[in-house]
Amino acid sequence: MTGWPDFARALADELIAAPDTTVLVIGEAAPSGSRRFAQFRKTSEFVLAELTGNEWLDPASRPGDEGWRAISRAGWRRPDQDHCDNWWAEFPAPVGTDQYRRIAAITVTGLRDGFGITAPSALSYQGWAENSGGSLHLPTLGIPDAT
């Protein structure tokens, strides 16, 4: 993987292909110690995307005002208790290709412009299909599986 545009394309493609019981968490690879992540839940009714809210970040890991503005401008909704104090975006089913690309684009904006993560190579993922107990193998993301 060479950069954010390739990562965004791969994320959209992997989410499209993932089963309707998918949970995917993409965050900074160990040993960063930071809890900056994006997570996704795909069901037959919606795709929910979340970014870590301030509540969960150490002060040194929190974006500055410009980072929060970038996240907000990208279309993320403000953290609230219903979303565990995380930024969130929900896409009701049926979710089409353009919406998956939008999910990937706002995720890149959040991770790169909001959190200041310099490259996808700083990330790893964990993914699984609920109710089947199986881990997801997502090689086109170009980042390591953290499990």
Coordinates of N, CA and C in Angstrom, one line a residue:
M1 N 0.8 -1.2 0.0 CA 0.0 0.0 0.0 C 0.9 1.2 0.0
T2 N 0.6 2.2 -0.8 CA 1.4 3.3 -1.0 C 0.9 4.6 -0.2
G3 N -0.4 4.7 0.0 CA -0.9 5.9 0.6 C -2.3 5.8 0.9
W4 N -2.8 7.0 1.4 CA -4.2 7.1 1.8 C -5.2 6.8 0.6
P5 N -5.0 7.3 -0.6 CA -6.0 7.0 -1.7 C -6.2 5.5 -1.9
D6 N -5.1 4.7 -1.9 CA -5.1 3.3 -2.0 C -5.9 2.6 -0.9
F7 N -5.5 3.1 0.3 CA -6.2 2.6 1.5 C -7.7 2.8 1.5
A8 N -8.1 4.1 1.1 CA -9.5 4.4 1.0 C -10.3 3.4 0.0
R9 N -9.7 3.2 -1.2 CA -10.3 2.3 -2.1 C -10.4 0.9 -1.6
A10 N -9.3 0.4 -0.9 CA -9.3 -0.9 -0.3 C -10.3 -1.1 0.8
L11 N -10.4 0.0 1.6 CA -11.4 -0.1 2.7 C -12.8 -0.2 2.2
A12 N -13.2 0.7 1.2 CA -14.5 0.6 0.6 C -14.7 -0.8 0.0
D13 N -13.8 -1.4 -0.7 CA -14.0 -2.7 -1.3 C -14.1 -3.8 -0.3
E14 N -13.3 -3.7 0.8 CA -13.4 -4.7 1.8 C -14.8 -4.6 2.6
L15 N -15.3 -3.4 2.8 CA -16.6 -3.3 3.5 C -17.7 -3.8 2.6
I16 N -17.6 -3.5 1.3 CA -18.6 -4.0 0.3 C -18.7 -5.5 0.4
A17 N -17.5 -6.2 0.4 CA -17.5 -7.6 0.3 C -17.7 -8.3 1.7
A18 N -17.6 -7.6 2.8 CA -17.8 -8.2 4.1 C -19.2 -8.6 4.4
P19 N -19.3 -9.7 5.2 CA -20.7 -10.2 5.5 C -21.4 -9.1 6.4
D20 N -22.8 -9.3 6.4 CA -23.6 -8.4 7.1 C -23.5 -8.4 8.6
T21 N -22.6 -9.2 9.1 CA -22.4 -9.3 10.6 C -21.0 -8.8 11.0
T22 N -20.4 -8.0 10.2 CA -19.0 -7.6 10.3 C -18.8 -6.5 11.4
V23 N -17.8 -6.7 12.1 CA -17.2 -5.6 13.0 C -15.8 -5.5 12.6
L24 N -15.4 -4.3 12.3 CA -14.0 -4.0 11.9 C -13.5 -2.8 12.7
V25 N -12.3 -2.9 13.3 CA -11.7 -1.9 14.0 C -10.3 -1.6 13.4
I26 N -10.1 -0.4 13.0 CA -8.8 0.0 12.4 C -8.2 1.1 13.3
G27 N -7.0 0.8 13.9 CA -6.4 1.8 14.8 C -4.9 1.7 14.6
E28 N -4.3 2.6 15.4 CA -2.8 2.7 15.4 C -2.2 1.4 15.9
A29 N -1.2 0.9 15.1 CA -0.6 -0.3 15.4 C 0.2 -0.2 16.7
A30 N 0.3 -1.3 17.5 CA 1.1 -1.3 18.7 C 2.5 -1.1 18.3
P31 N 3.3 -0.5 19.1 CA 3.1 -0.1 20.5 C 2.8 1.4 20.7
S32 N 2.0 2.0 19.8 CA 1.7 3.4 19.9 C 1.1 3.8 21.3
G33 N 0.3 2.9 21.8 CA -0.3 3.2 23.1 C -1.5 4.1 23.0
S34 N -1.8 4.7 21.8 CA -2.9 5.5 21.6 C -4.2 4.7 21.3
R35 N -5.3 5.3 21.6 CA -6.6 4.6 21.3 C -7.3 5.3 20.1
R36 N -6.5 5.9 19.2 CA -7.2 6.5 18.0 C -7.5 5.4 17.0
F37 N -8.8 5.3 16.7 CA -9.3 4.3 15.8 C -10.5 4.7 15.1
A38 N -10.8 3.9 14.1 CA -12.1 4.0 13.4 C -12.7 2.6 13.5
Q39 N -14.0 2.5 13.7 CA -14.6 1.1 13.8 C -15.9 1.2 13.0
F40 N -16.3 0.0 12.5 CA -17.4 -0.2 11.6 C -18.2 -1.4 12.1
R41 N -19.5 -1.2 12.0 CA -20.4 -2.4 12.3 C -21.4 -2.4 11.1
K42 N -21.4 -3.5 10.4 CA -22.2 -3.7 9.2 C -23.3 -4.8 9.5
T43 N -24.5 -4.4 9.3 CA -25.6 -5.3 9.5 C -26.5 -5.2 8.3
S44 N -27.5 -6.0 8.3 CA -28.5 -6.0 7.1 C -29.3 -4.7 7.1
E45 N -29.2 -3.9 8.2 CA -30.0 -2.7 8.3 C -29.2 -1.4 8.1
F46 N -27.9 -1.4 8.4 CA -27.1 -0.2 8.3 C -25.6 -0.5 8.3
V47 N -24.8 0.5 8.0 CA -23.4 0.5 8.3 C -23.2 1.6 9.3
L48 N -22.6 1.4 10.4 CA -22.3 2.4 11.4 C -20.8 2.5 11.5
A49 N -20.3 3.8 11.3 CA -18.9 4.1 11.4 C -18.7 5.0 12.6
E50 N -17.6 4.8 13.4 CA -17.3 5.6 14.5 C -15.8 5.9 14.5
L51 N -15.5 7.1 15.1 CA -14.1 7.5 15.3 C -14.0 7.8 16.8
T52 N -12.8 7.5 17.4 CA -12.6 7.8 18.8 C -13.0 9.2 19.2
G53 N -13.8 9.4 20.2 CA -14.1 10.7 20.8 C -13.0 11.1 21.9
N54 N -13.0 12.4 22.2 CA -12.1 12.9 23.2 C -12.1 12.1 24.5
E55 N -13.3 11.6 24.9 CA -13.5 10.9 26.1 C -12.5 9.8 26.3
W56 N -12.1 9.2 25.2 CA -11.3 8.0 25.3 C -9.8 8.2 25.0
L57 N -9.4 9.5 24.7 CA -8.1 9.8 24.3 C -7.3 10.5 25.4
D58 N -6.0 10.1 25.6 CA -5.2 10.8 26.4 C -5.0 12.2 25.9
P59 N -4.8 13.2 26.8 CA -4.6 14.6 26.3 C -3.6 14.8 25.2
A60 N -2.5 14.0 25.2 CA -1.5 14.2 24.2 C -1.9 13.6 22.8
S61 N -2.9 12.7 22.8 CA -3.4 12.1 21.6 C -4.6 12.8 21.0
R62 N -5.1 13.8 21.7 CA -6.3 14.5 21.2 C -6.0 15.5 20.1
P63 N -6.8 15.5 19.1 CA -6.6 16.5 18.0 C -6.8 17.9 18.5
G64 N -6.1 18.8 17.9 CA -6.4 20.2 18.2 C -7.6 20.7 17.5
D65 N -7.9 22.0 17.7 CA -9.1 22.5 17.1 C -9.2 22.3 15.6
E66 N -8.1 22.4 14.9 CA -8.1 22.1 13.4 C -8.5 20.7 13.1
G67 N -8.0 19.8 13.9 CA -8.3 18.3 13.7 C -9.8 18.1 13.9
W68 N -10.4 18.6 15.0 CA -11.8 18.4 15.2 C -12.6 19.1 14.1
R69 N -12.2 20.2 13.6 CA -12.9 20.9 12.5 C -12.9 20.0 11.3
A70 N -11.7 19.4 11.0 CA -11.6 18.5 9.8 C -12.6 17.3 9.9
I71 N -12.7 16.7 11.1 CA -13.6 15.6 11.4 C -15.0 16.1 11.2
S72 N -15.4 17.2 11.7 CA -16.7 17.7 11.6 C -17.1 18.1 10.2
R73 N -16.2 18.7 9.5 CA -16.4 19.1 8.1 C -16.6 17.9 7.2
A74 N -15.9 16.8 7.5 CA -16.0 15.5 6.7 C -17.4 14.9 6.8
G75 N -18.2 15.3 7.8 CA -19.5 14.8 7.9 C -19.8 13.9 9.1
W76 N -18.8 13.7 10.0 CA -19.0 12.9 11.2 C -19.9 13.7 12.1
R77 N -20.8 13.0 12.8 CA -21.7 13.6 13.8 C -21.0 13.6 15.1
R78 N -21.3 14.6 15.9 CA -20.7 14.9 17.2 C -20.9 13.7 18.1
P79 N -19.9 13.4 18.9 CA -20.0 12.3 19.9 C -21.3 12.5 20.8
D80 N -21.9 11.4 21.2 CA -23.0 11.4 22.1 C -23.0 10.1 22.8
Q81 N -23.9 10.0 23.9 CA -23.9 8.8 24.7 C -24.4 7.6 24.0
D82 N -25.3 7.8 23.0 CA -25.8 6.7 22.2 C -24.7 6.0 21.4
H83 N -23.6 6.7 21.2 CA -22.5 6.2 20.4 C -21.2 6.1 21.2
C84 N -21.3 5.9 22.5 CA -20.2 5.7 23.4 C -19.3 6.9 23.4
D85 N -19.8 8.1 23.2 CA -19.0 9.3 23.1 C -18.0 9.3 22.0
N86 N -18.3 8.6 21.0 CA -17.5 8.6 19.7 C -18.2 9.5 18.7
W87 N -17.4 10.0 17.7 CA -17.9 10.6 16.5 C -18.5 9.4 15.7
W88 N -19.6 9.7 15.0 CA -20.3 8.6 14.3 C -20.9 9.1 13.0
A89 N -21.2 8.1 12.1 CA -21.9 8.3 10.9 C -22.6 7.0 10.6
E90 N -23.9 7.1 10.3 CA -24.7 5.9 10.0 C -25.3 6.0 8.6
F91 N -25.2 4.8 7.9 CA -25.7 4.7 6.5 C -26.7 3.6 6.5
P92 N -28.0 3.9 6.3 CA -29.0 2.9 6.3 C -28.9 2.0 5.0
A93 N -29.3 0.8 5.2 CA -29.4 -0.2 4.1 C -30.5 0.2 3.1
P94 N -30.3 -0.1 1.8 CA -29.2 -0.7 1.3 C -28.0 0.3 1.0
V95 N -26.8 -0.1 1.4 CA -25.7 0.8 1.3 C -25.0 0.5 -0.1
G96 N -25.0 1.5 -0.9 CA -24.4 1.3 -2.3 C -22.9 1.6 -2.3
T97 N -22.4 1.4 -3.5 CA -20.9 1.6 -3.7 C -20.5 3.0 -3.4
D98 N -21.3 4.0 -3.8 CA -20.9 5.4 -3.6 C -20.9 5.7 -2.1
Q99 N -21.8 5.1 -1.3 CA -21.8 5.3 0.1 C -20.6 4.6 0.8
Y100 N -20.3 3.4 0.3 CA -19.1 2.8 0.9 C -17.8 3.7 0.6
R101 N -17.8 4.2 -0.6 CA -16.6 5.1 -0.9 C -16.7 6.4 0.1
R102 N -17.9 6.8 0.4 CA -18.0 8.0 1.3 C -17.6 7.6 2.7
I103 N -17.9 6.4 3.1 CA -17.5 5.9 4.4 C -16.0 5.9 4.5
A104 N -15.4 5.4 3.5 CA -13.9 5.3 3.4 C -13.3 6.7 3.4
A105 N -13.9 7.6 2.6 CA -13.3 8.9 2.5 C -13.4 9.7 3.9
I106 N -14.5 9.6 4.6 CA -14.6 10.3 5.9 C -13.7 9.6 6.9
T107 N -13.5 8.3 6.8 CA -12.6 7.6 7.7 C -11.1 8.1 7.4
V108 N -10.7 8.2 6.2 CA -9.4 8.7 5.9 C -9.2 10.1 6.5
T109 N -10.2 11.0 6.2 CA -10.1 12.3 6.7 C -10.0 12.3 8.2
G110 N -10.8 11.5 8.9 CA -10.7 11.4 10.4 C -9.3 11.0 10.9
L111 N -8.8 9.9 10.3 CA -7.6 9.4 10.7 C -6.4 10.3 10.4
R112 N -6.4 10.7 9.1 CA -5.2 11.5 8.6 C -5.3 13.0 9.1
D113 N -6.4 13.7 8.7 CA -6.5 15.1 9.0 C -7.0 15.4 10.4
G114 N -7.8 14.6 10.9 CA -8.3 14.8 12.3 C -7.3 14.4 13.3
F115 N -6.8 13.1 13.3 CA -5.9 12.6 14.3 C -4.5 12.8 13.9
G116 N -4.2 13.1 12.7 CA -2.8 13.4 12.3 C -1.9 12.1 12.1
I117 N -2.6 11.0 11.8 CA -1.9 9.8 11.5 C -1.3 9.9 10.1
T118 N 0.0 9.8 10.0 CA 0.7 10.2 8.8 C 0.5 9.3 7.6
A119 N 0.3 8.0 7.9 CA 0.2 7.0 6.8 C -0.5 5.8 7.2
P120 N -1.2 5.1 6.3 CA -1.9 3.8 6.6 C -0.9 2.8 7.2
S121 N 0.4 2.9 6.9 CA 1.3 1.9 7.5 C 1.4 2.0 9.0
A122 N 0.9 3.1 9.6 CA 0.9 3.2 11.1 C -0.3 2.5 11.7
L123 N -1.1 1.8 10.9 CA -2.4 1.2 11.3 C -2.3 -0.3 11.3
S124 N -3.2 -0.9 12.1 CA -3.5 -2.3 12.0 C -5.0 -2.5 12.1
Y125 N -5.5 -3.7 11.9 CA -6.9 -3.9 12.0 C -7.3 -5.2 12.8
Q126 N -8.5 -5.3 13.3 CA -9.1 -6.5 13.8 C -10.5 -6.5 13.2
G127 N -10.8 -7.7 12.6 CA -12.2 -7.8 12.0 C -12.7 -9.2 12.3
W128 N -14.0 -9.2 12.5 CA -14.7 -10.5 12.7 C -16.1 -10.4 12.3
A129 N -16.7 -11.6 12.1 CA -18.1 -11.7 11.7 C -18.8 -12.2 13.0
E130 N -19.7 -11.4 13.5 CA -20.4 -11.8 14.7 C -21.3 -13.0 14.5
N131 N -21.5 -13.8 15.5 CA -22.3 -15.0 15.5 C -21.6 -16.2 14.8
S132 N -20.5 -15.9 14.1 CA -19.8 -17.0 13.5 C -18.5 -17.3 14.2
G133 N -18.0 -16.3 14.9 CA -16.8 -16.5 15.7 C -15.5 -16.4 14.8
G134 N -15.7 -16.1 13.5 CA -14.6 -16.1 12.6 C -14.0 -14.8 12.4
S135 N -12.6 -14.8 12.4 CA -11.9 -13.5 12.1 C -12.0 -13.2 10.6
L136 N -11.9 -12.0 10.2 CA -11.9 -11.6 8.8 C -10.5 -11.4 8.4
H137 N -10.2 -11.9 7.2 CA -8.8 -11.7 6.6 C -9.1 -10.6 5.5
L138 N -8.4 -9.5 5.7 CA -8.6 -8.3 4.8 C -7.3 -7.9 4.2
P139 N -6.7 -8.7 3.3 CA -5.4 -8.4 2.8 C -5.3 -7.2 1.9
T140 N -6.3 -6.8 1.3 CA -6.2 -5.6 0.4 C -6.1 -4.3 1.2
L141 N -6.4 -4.3 2.5 CA -6.2 -3.1 3.3 C -4.7 -2.7 3.3
G142 N -3.8 -3.7 3.2 CA -2.4 -3.4 3.1 C -1.8 -3.0 4.5
I143 N -2.5 -3.4 5.6 CA -2.1 -3.2 6.9 C -2.2 -4.5 7.7
P144 N -1.4 -4.7 8.7 CA -1.4 -6.0 9.4 C -2.7 -6.2 10.2
D145 N -3.0 -7.5 10.3 CA -4.0 -8.0 11.2 C -3.5 -8.0 12.6
A146 N -4.1 -7.3 13.6 CA -3.6 -7.2 14.9 C -4.0 -8.4 15.8
T147 N -4.8 -9.3 15.3 CA -5.2 -10.5 16.1 C -4.1 -11.5 16.2

